[in-house]
Amino acid sequence: MIRLLLIACLALLGACVSHSPVPEAPAATVSGSVRWESDIASFEQADSVVRRRPGGVVFVGSSSIRLWSSMSEDFPGVATINRGFGGSRVRDSTYYADRIVTPYQPSAIVFYAGDNDLFEGRTPVQVRDDFVAFVEKVRGRLPHARIAFVSIKPSPSRAALLPQIREANALVRDFANQAEDVDYLDVFLPMLDAQGQPRDELFVADRLHMNASGYAIWAGVVRPWLAASE
């Protein structure tokens, strides 16, 4: 009797297992770029003015663009549109390009991103490829706009990434040399000291973001490029 009971229990157990629901596959991961949606929505709320002045210059990218508070003074006579957001990566600007770059019909685009990408583990090749994707997306809507990639800066807090930064910059520079109306603007070398290390005096206390002296270097590099595109 006991043996029969054990056999019956095993049969019931097997039936439960065989008919248990199969777990659903995890939903596709939402793109990390979506986390910047509130920033993009804020830009769009202010677009009633900037979208009425085509031919300006869009500065887009990460917080180094967002914090460039002297932009209008650094480029007098230029209709600058600042669309830097958060700690964004190269691919984030690509994701939102149809909302924060191409609608303004700019004559030129100044792009900066890449150090956050490398810090998060993306490779120099991926950074280059992500920028190529940005250029291709923008070109679909703005075939004649000039695009400049501001080289990834050497921040003291991320000095350990200098080899990857150098490689990523070189890869983007090579791409720009072969692409039409795409230029590489070197701020990397002017921000190094005689020993090839990041210059602390160009940065604020966090040793990641720049002070006025750092932005003065950037303006000095970007200004001639803008003048040449007029």
CSV table of N, CA and C in Angstrom, one decimal, residues 59 91 94 98 116 176 191:
chain,number,residue,atom,x,y,z
A,59,PHE,N,25.3,73.5,-30.1
A,59,PHE,CA,26.3,72.8,-29.3
A,59,PHE,C,25.6,71.7,-28.6
A,91,ARG,N,26.0,58.2,-27.8
A,91,ARG,CA,24.8,57.6,-28.4
A,91,ARG,C,23.5,58.3,-27.9
A,94,THR,N,22.7,61.0,-30.3
A,94,THR,CA,22.2,60.3,-31.6
A,94,THR,C,20.7,60.0,-31.4
A,98,ASP,N,16.9,64.0,-33.6
A,98,ASP,CA,15.7,64.5,-34.3
A,98,ASP,C,14.9,65.5,-33.5
A,116,ASN,N,32.3,60.2,-20.7
A,116,ASN,CA,31.4,59.3,-19.9
A,116,ASN,C,31.3,57.9,-20.5
A,176,ALA,N,37.1,61.8,-39.2
A,176,ALA,CA,36.9,63.1,-39.6
A,176,ALA,C,37.7,63.5,-40.9
A,191,MET,N,45.3,71.0,-23.1
A,191,MET,CA,44.9,70.9,-21.7
A,191,MET,C,45.8,69.9,-20.9
